[in-house]
Short mmCIF file of C-alpha atoms in Angstrom, two decimals:
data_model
loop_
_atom_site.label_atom_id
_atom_site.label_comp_id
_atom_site.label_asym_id
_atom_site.label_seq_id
_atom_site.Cartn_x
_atom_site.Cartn_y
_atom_site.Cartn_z
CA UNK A 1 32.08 78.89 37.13
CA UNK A 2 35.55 79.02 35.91
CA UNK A 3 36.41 80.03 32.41
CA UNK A 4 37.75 76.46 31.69
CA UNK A 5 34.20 75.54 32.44
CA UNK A 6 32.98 78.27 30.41
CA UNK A 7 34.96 77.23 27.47
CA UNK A 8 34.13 73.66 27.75
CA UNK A 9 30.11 74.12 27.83
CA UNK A 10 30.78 76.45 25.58
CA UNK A 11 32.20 74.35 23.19
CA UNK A 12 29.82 71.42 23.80
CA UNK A 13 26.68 74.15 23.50
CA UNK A 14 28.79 74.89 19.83
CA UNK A 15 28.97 71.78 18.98
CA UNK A 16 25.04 70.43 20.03
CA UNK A 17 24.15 73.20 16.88
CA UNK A 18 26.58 72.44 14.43
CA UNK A 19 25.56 68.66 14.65
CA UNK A 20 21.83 69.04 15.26
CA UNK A 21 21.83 71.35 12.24
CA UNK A 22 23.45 68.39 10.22
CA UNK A 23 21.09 65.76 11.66
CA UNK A 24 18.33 67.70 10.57
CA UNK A 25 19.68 68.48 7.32
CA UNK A 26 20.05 64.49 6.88
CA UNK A 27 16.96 63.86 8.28
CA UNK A 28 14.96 66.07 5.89
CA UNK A 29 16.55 64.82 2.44
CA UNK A 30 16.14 61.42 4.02
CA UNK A 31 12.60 61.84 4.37
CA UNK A 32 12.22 63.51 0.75
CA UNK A 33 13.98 61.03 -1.27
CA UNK A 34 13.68 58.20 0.49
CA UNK A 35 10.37 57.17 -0.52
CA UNK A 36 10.74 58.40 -4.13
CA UNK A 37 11.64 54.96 -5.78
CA UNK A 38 8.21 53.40 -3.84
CA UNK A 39 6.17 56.48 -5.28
CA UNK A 40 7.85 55.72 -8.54
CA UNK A 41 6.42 52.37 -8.51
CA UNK A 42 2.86 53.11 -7.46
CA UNK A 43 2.54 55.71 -10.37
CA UNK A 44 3.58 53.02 -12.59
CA UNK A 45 0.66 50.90 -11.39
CA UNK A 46 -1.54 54.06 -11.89
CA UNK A 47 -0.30 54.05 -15.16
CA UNK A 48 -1.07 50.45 -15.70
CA UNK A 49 -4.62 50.39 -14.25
CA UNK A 50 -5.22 53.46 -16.42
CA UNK A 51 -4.16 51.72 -19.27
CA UNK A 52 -6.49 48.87 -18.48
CA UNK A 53 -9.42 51.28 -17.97
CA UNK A 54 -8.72 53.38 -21.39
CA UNK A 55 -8.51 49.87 -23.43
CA UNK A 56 -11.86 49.55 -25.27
CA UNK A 57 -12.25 46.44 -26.64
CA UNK A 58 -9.05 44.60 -25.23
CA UNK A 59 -8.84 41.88 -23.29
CA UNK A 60 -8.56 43.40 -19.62
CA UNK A 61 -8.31 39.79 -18.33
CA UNK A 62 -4.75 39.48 -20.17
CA UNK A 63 -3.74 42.83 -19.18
CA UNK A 64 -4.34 41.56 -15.48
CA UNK A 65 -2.17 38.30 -15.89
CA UNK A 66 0.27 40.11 -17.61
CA UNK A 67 0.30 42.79 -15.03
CA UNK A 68 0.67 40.08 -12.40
CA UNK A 69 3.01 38.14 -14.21
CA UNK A 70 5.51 40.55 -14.65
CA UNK A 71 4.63 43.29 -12.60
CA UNK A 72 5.02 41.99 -8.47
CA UNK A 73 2.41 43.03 -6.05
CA UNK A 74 3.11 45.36 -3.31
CA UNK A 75 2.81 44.84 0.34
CA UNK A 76 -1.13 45.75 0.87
CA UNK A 77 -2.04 46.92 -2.38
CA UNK A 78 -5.16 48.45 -3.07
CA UNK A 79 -6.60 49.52 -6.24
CA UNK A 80 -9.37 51.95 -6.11
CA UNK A 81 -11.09 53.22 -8.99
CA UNK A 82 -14.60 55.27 -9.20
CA UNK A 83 -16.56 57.47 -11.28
CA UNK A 84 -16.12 61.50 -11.49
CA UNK A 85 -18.49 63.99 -12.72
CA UNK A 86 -19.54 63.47 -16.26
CA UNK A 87 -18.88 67.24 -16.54
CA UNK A 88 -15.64 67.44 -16.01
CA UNK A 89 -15.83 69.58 -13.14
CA UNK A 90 -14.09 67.56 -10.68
CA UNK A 91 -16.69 67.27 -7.86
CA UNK A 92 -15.18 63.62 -6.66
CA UNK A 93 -16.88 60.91 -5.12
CA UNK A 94 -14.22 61.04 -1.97
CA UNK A 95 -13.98 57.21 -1.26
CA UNK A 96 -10.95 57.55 -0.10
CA UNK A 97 -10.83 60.04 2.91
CA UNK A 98 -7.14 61.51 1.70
CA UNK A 99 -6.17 65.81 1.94
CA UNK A 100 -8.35 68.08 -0.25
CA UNK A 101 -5.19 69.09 -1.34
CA UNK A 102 -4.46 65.22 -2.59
CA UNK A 103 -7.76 65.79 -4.69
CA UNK A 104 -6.68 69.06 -5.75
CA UNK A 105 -3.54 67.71 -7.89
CA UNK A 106 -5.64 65.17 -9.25
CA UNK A 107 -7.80 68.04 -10.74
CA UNK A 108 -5.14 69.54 -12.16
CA UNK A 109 -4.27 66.43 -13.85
CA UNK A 110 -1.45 66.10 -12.40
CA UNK A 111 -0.14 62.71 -10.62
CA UNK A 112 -0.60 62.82 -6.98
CA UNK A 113 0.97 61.60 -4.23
CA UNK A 114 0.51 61.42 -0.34
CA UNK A 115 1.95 59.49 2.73
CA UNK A 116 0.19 58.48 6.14
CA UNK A 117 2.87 56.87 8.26
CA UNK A 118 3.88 53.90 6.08
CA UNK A 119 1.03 53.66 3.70
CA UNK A 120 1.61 55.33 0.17
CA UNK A 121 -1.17 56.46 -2.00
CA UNK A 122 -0.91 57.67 -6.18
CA UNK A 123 -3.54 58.93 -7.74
CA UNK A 124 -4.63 60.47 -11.39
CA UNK A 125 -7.75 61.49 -13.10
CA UNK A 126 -8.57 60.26 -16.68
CA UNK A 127 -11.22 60.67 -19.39
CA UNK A 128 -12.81 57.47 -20.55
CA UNK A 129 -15.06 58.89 -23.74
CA UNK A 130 -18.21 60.94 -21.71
CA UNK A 131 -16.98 59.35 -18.84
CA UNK A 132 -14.21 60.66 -15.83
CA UNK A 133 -12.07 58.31 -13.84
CA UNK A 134 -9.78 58.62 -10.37
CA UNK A 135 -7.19 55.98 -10.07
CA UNK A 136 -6.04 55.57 -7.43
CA UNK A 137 -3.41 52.64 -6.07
CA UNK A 138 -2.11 52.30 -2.16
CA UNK A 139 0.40 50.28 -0.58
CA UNK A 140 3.02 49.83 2.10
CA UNK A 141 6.44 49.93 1.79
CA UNK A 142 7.86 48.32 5.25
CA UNK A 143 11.51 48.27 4.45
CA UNK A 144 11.83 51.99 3.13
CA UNK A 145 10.00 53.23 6.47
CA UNK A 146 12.00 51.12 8.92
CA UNK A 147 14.78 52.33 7.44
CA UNK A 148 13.85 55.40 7.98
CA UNK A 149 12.98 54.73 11.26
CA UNK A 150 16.18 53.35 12.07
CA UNK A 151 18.29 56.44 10.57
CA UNK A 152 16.35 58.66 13.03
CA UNK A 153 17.36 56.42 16.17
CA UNK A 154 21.07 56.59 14.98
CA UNK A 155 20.30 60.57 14.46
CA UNK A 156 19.00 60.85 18.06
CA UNK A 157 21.62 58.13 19.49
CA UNK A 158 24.58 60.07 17.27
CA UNK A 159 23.37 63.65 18.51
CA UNK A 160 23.93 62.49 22.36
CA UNK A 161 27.20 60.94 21.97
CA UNK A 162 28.61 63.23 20.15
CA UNK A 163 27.55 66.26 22.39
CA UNK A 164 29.24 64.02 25.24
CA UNK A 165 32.35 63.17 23.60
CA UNK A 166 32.57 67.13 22.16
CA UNK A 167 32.24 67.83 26.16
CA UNK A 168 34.99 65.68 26.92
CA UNK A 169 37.23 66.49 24.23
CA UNK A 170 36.38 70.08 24.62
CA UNK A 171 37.01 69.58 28.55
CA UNK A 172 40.31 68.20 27.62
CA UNK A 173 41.51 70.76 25.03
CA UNK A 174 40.68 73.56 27.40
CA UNK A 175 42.60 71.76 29.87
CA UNK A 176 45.60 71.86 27.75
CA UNK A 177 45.07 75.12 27.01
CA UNK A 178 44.79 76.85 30.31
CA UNK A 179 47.90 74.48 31.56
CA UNK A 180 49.98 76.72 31.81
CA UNK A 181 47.89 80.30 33.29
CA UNK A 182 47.10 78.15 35.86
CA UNK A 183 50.56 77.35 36.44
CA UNK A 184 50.88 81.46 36.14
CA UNK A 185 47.86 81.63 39.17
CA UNK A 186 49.20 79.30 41.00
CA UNK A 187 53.52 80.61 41.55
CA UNK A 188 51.42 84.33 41.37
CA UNK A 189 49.39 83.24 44.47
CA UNK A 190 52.36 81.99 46.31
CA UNK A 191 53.98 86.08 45.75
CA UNK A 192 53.21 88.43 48.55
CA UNK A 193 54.49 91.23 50.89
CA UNK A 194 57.23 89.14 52.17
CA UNK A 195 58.73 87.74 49.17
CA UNK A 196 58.18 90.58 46.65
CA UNK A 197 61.47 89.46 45.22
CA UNK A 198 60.46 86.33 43.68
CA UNK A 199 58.92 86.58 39.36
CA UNK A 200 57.66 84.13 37.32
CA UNK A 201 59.54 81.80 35.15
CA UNK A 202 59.83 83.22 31.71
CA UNK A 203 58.59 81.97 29.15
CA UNK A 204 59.93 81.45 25.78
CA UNK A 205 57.80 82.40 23.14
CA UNK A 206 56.11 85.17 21.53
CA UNK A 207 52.30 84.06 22.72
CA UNK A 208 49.94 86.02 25.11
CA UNK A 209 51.27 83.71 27.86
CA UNK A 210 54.72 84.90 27.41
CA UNK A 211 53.52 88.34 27.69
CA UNK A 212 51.18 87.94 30.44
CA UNK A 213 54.05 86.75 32.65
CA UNK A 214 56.45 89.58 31.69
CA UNK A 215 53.72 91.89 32.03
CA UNK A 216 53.34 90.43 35.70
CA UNK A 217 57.23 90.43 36.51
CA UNK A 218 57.49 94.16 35.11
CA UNK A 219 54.69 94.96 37.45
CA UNK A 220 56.39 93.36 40.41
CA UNK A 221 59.94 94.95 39.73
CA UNK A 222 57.51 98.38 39.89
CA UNK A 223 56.09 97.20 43.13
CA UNK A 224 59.33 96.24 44.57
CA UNK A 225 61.05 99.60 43.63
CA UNK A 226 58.03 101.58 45.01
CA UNK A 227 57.87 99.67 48.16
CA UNK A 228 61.72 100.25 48.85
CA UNK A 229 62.10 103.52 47.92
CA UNK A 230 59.32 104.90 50.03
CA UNK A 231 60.94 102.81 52.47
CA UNK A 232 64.06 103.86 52.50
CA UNK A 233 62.90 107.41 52.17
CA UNK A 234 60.88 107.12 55.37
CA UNK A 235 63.93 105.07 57.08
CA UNK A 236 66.65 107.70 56.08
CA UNK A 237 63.88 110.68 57.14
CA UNK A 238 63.50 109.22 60.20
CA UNK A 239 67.38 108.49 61.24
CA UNK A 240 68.04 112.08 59.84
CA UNK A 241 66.07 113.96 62.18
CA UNK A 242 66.23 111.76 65.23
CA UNK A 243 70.00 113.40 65.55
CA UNK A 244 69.04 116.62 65.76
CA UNK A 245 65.69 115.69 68.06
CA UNK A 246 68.50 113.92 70.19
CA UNK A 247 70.68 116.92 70.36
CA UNK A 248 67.59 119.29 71.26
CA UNK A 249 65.72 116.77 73.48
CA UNK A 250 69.28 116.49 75.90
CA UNK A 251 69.85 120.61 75.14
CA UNK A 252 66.65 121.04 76.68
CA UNK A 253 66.76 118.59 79.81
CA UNK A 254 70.25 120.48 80.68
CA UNK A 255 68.50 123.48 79.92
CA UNK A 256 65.60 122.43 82.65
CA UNK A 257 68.73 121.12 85.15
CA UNK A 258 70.22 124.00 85.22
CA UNK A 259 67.31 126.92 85.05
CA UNK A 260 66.39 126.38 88.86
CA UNK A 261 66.94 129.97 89.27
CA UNK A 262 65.62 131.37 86.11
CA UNK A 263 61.90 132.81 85.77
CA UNK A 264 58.98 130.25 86.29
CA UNK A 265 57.80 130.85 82.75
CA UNK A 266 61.24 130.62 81.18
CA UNK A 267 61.71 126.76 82.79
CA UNK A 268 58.00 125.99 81.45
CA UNK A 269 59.29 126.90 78.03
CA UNK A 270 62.12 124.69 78.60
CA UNK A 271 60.18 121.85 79.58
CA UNK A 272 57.52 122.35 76.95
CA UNK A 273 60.33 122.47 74.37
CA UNK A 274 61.64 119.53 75.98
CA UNK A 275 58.50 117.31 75.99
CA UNK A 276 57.34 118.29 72.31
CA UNK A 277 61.08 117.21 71.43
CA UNK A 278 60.87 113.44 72.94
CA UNK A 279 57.19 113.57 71.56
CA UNK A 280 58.20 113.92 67.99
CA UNK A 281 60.88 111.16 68.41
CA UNK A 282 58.24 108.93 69.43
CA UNK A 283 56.26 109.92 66.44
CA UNK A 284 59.54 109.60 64.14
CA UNK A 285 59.99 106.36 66.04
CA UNK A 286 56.39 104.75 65.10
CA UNK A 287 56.60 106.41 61.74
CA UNK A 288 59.74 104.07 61.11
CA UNK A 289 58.45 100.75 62.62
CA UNK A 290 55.35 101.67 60.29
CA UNK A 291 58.11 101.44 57.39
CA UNK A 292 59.29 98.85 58.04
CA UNK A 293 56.52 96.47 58.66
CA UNK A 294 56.05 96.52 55.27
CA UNK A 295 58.89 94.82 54.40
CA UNK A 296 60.99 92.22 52.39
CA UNK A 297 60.77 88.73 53.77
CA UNK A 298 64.03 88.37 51.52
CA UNK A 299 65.92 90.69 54.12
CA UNK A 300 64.06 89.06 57.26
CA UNK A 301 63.75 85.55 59.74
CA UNK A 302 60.93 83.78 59.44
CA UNK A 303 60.22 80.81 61.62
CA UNK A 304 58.03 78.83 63.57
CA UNK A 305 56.36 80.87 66.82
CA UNK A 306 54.66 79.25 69.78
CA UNK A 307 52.35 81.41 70.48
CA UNK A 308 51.74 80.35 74.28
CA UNK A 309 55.03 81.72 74.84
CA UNK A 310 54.67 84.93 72.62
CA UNK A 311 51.82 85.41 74.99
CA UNK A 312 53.85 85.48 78.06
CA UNK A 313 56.67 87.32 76.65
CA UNK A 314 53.78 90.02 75.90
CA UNK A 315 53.03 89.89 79.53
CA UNK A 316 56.68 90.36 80.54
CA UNK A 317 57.51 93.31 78.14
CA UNK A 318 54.24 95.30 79.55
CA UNK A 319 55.05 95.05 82.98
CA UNK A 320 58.59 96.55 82.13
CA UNK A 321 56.89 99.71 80.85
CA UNK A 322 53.18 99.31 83.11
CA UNK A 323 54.30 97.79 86.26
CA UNK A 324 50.30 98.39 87.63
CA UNK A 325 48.71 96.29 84.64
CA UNK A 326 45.85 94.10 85.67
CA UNK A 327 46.16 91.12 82.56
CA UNK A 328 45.11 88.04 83.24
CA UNK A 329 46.06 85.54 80.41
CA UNK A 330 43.67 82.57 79.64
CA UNK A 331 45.21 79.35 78.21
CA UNK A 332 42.31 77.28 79.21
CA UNK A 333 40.83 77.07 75.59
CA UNK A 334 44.51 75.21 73.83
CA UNK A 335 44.12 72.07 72.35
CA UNK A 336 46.00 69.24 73.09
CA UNK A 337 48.33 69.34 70.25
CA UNK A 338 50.89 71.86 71.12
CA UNK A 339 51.93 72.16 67.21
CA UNK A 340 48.17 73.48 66.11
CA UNK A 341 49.63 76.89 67.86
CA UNK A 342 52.56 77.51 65.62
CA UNK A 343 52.97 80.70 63.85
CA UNK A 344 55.25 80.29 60.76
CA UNK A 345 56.32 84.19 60.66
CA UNK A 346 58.46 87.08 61.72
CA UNK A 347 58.70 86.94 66.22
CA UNK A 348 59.69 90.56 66.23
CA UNK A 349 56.94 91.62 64.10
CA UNK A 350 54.38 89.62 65.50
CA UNK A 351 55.07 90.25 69.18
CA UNK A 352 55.16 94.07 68.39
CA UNK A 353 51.99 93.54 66.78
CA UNK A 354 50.45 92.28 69.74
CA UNK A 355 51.99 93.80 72.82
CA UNK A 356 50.87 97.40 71.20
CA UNK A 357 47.13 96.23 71.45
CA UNK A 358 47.52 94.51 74.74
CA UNK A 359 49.35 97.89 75.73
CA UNK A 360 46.35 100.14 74.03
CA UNK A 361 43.70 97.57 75.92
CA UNK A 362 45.58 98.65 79.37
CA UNK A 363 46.04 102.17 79.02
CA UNK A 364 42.52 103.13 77.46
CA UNK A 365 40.86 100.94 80.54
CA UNK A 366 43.18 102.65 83.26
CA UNK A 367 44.85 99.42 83.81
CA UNK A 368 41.68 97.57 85.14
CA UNK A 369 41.23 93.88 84.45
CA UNK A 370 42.66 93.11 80.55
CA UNK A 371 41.61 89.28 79.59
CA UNK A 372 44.39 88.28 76.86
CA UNK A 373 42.98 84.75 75.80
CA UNK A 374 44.21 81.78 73.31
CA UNK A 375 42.37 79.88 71.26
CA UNK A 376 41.96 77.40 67.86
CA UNK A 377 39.60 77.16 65.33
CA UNK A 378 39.59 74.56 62.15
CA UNK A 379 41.90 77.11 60.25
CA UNK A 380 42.89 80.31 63.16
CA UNK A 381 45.01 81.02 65.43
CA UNK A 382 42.90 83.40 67.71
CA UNK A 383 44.40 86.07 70.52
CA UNK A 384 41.89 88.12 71.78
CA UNK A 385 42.08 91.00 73.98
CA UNK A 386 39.37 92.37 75.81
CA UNK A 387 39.60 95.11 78.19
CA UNK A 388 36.86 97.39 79.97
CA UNK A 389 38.07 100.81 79.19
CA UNK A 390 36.33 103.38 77.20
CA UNK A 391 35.27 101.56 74.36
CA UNK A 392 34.85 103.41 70.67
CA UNK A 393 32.76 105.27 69.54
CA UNK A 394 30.30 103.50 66.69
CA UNK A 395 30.41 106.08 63.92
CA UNK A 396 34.44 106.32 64.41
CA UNK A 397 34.92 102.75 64.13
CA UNK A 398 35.92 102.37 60.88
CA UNK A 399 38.98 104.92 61.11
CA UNK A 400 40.74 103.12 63.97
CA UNK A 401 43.44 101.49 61.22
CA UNK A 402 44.15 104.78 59.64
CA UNK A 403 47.58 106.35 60.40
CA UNK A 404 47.56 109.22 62.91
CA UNK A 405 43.63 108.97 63.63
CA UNK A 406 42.78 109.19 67.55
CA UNK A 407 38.87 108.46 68.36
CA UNK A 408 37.26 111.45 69.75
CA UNK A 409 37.26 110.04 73.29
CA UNK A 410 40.85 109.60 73.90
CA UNK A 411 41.80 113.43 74.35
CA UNK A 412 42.74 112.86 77.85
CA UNK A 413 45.62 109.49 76.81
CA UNK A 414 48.24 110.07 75.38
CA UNK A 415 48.86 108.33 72.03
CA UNK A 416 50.12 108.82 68.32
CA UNK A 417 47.19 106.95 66.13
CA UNK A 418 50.17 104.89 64.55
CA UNK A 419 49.92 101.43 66.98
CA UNK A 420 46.74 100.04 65.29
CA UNK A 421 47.98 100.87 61.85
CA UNK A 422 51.13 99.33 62.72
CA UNK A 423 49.34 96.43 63.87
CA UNK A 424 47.17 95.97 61.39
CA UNK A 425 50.25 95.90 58.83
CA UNK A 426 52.35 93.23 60.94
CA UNK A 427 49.05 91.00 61.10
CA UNK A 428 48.54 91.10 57.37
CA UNK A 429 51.65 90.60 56.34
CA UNK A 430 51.63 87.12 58.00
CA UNK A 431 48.04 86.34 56.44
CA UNK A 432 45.77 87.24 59.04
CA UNK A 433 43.08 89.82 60.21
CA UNK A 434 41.75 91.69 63.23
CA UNK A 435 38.04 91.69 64.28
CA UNK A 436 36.86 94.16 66.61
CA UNK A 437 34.04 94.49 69.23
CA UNK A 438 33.17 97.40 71.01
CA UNK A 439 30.54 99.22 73.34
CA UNK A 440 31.38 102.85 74.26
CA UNK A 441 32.00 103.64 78.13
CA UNK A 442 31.83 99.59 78.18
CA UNK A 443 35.05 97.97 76.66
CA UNK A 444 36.14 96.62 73.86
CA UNK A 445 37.21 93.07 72.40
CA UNK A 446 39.96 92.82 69.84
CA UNK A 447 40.70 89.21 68.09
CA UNK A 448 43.54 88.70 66.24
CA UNK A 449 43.16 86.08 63.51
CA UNK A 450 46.07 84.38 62.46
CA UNK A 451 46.21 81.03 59.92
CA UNK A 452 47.60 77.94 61.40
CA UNK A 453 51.08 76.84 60.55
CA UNK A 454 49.30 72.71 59.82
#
């Protein structure tokens, strides 16, 4: 989940407790004082029938016509009144199955009250000479309860709208607000090795966005400066010594041309001089094409590759150097659409990339059969390589992409420990990865994935 997500439910969650705390709060007073004028009324008949009970010697009969004259009756009313104890220790005659507690405020003499759904009861205890009375009057009050009723289903029906329209607003707002980081992600995601060049737009403004993207471009223009400078330090290294390895590398050769007649262990000096020489121009060679693989796609081509060709061109430049190679390329796996092979990248690069493990697959399998193979999957480009040389061994497996490492079973090849690495580099530069499989003393299988151009 996403942190616009995050917000939103967030926000929604937020807002679900703000208004279910105000619903509630509604609700309750509702429910106290709604009912309070209806109570009112029913202790005012209490009153009455009291009234009528306490009159000694009037005439009850006009009390009653009075009362009904001027004094409507309620939906259902009921009048109830009975006897108490003559002691005045309420021990009532419970005719009316309401609460002890009901019962209870009636001893006190106070008024009571009580509600079951919609029907309302009053009550009150008075003294009639030796005698003890409990009035008490019920009713129904349809209107005030429906109402009620209806306020809670506007409650309920009012909580789930607004939690949806808080999610949608709240979805909305958050969308506005992240508008432009994800505008950030999105021109961040499109910077990479080969255009390290390329910043942000600026931003005017003070905000944390603002600062976020110069943060980003200062951190690039570090990046950048690092890359080149380590760069150009290996590049002007390199260039700097190759003279003088030049000078003692052809020093040396005349030195072995001309020694014919010099002491046996004298010329194997020479040649052991001369040998170490071209061996650390090789080394100062890879060391620079390791430079400069991580480069600036500012400063290089890029364009569309057919792979199919790179393939053959591979073949070609290998039997230059390996005239007894044994590869045998396999096409048989291309799709029909020539275009789902394209490479959009450097060819150089790439075919460097490749023809040093096609090479390593032919020299480490003393040039028996090398299968270089083509293929497409919904979103590769795959070259594989398999060979049946020497394989490597399981526990050194994960140190064949580190500069200058050689597996313990290649004493007897020559080699640097720089190709891989420099593979490695070239093929992630351009997006892409290398799988291996291996079995020692059995071969191994090398695929490089690589995204397709459509």
């Amino acid at each position: 989940m996403n942190l616009n997500t995050r917000i939103t439910f967030l926000f929604a969650i937020l807002s679900a407790v703000i208004i279910s705390l105000l619903s509630g709060f509604v609700w309750y007073f509702a429910n106290e004082f709604a009912f309070e004028d209806f109570y009112k009324r029913l202790e005012a008949r209490v009153n009455i029938a009291s009234q009528i009970k306490l009159a000694t010697g009037a005439n009850t009969v006009e009390y009653r016509e009075a009362r009904q004259k001027y004094l409507e009756r309620l939906p259902q009313e009921e009048e109830q009144v009975f006897l108490a104890d003559k002691a005045s220790k309420i021990a009532f005659d419970k005719r009316v199955h309401l609460p002890s507690s009901f019962y209870k405020t009636i001893e006190s003499g106070q008024m009571a009250r009580y509600r079951n759904e919609n029907v309302f009861y009053a009550g009150k205890y008075l003294k009639q000479g030796p005698n003890g009375y409990i009035v008490i009057i019920s009713a129904k009050d349809p209107y005030g309860y429906r109402e009620l009723k209806d306020l809670q289903k506007i409650l309920f029906a009012g909580f789930f709208l607004s939690v949806a329209l808080s999610y949608f607003v709240g979805r909305k707002f958050s969308d506005f607000t992240f508008k432009p980081i994800r505008e950030l992600i999105k021109k961040a995601k499109g910077i990479s090795a080969e255009n390290l060049h390329q910043r942000l737009p600026l931003i005017k403004g003070s905000d944390e966005i603002a600062e976020i993207t110069q943060t980003f471009n200062d951190m690039l223009d570090r990046l950048q400066t690092a890359f080149e400078t380590q760069n150009n330090f290996i590049s002007n290294a390199s260039h700097e010594l190759r003279t003088p390895l030049t000078i003692i590398s052809g020093e040396a050769e005349l030195a072995v041309f001309r020694a014919g007649h010099l002491d046996p262990e004298f010329q194997k000096s020479l040649a052991t001089i001369q040998a170490e020489a071209e061996r650390l121009e090789n080394i100062l060679t890879s060391l620079l094409s390791l430079a400069q693989s991580g480069f600036d796609g500012e400063k290089q081509r890029w364009e569309d590759i057919r792979l199919d060709e790179l393939i053959w061109d591979v073949k070609e430049s290998i039997d230059l150097v390996n005239p007894e190679n044994q590869i045998r390329i396999d096409l048989s796996k291309l799709p029909d659409n020539p275009e789902s092979i394209n490479l959009h990248g450097n060819l150089n690069l790439i075919k460097l990339a490749v023809t040093n493990i096609v090479n390593n697959a032919c020299k480490y399998s003393d040039n028996r059969v090398v299968d270089l193979g083509l293929s497409v999957t919904r979103t590769n480009i795959v070259i594989s390589v398999k060979d049946q040389g020497i394989g490597i061994p399981e526990d050194e497996l994960q140190h064949v992409f580190e500069p200058f490492f050689r597996a313990s079973n290649t004493t007897r090849y020559n080699g640097y420990g720089v190709g891989l690495p420099l593979s490695l580099n070239i093929i992630r530069l351009h997006k892409g990865s290398i799988a291996i499989k291996t079995v020692q003393e059995s071969g191994t299988e090398m695929s490089i994935l690589l995204p397709r151009a459509l």
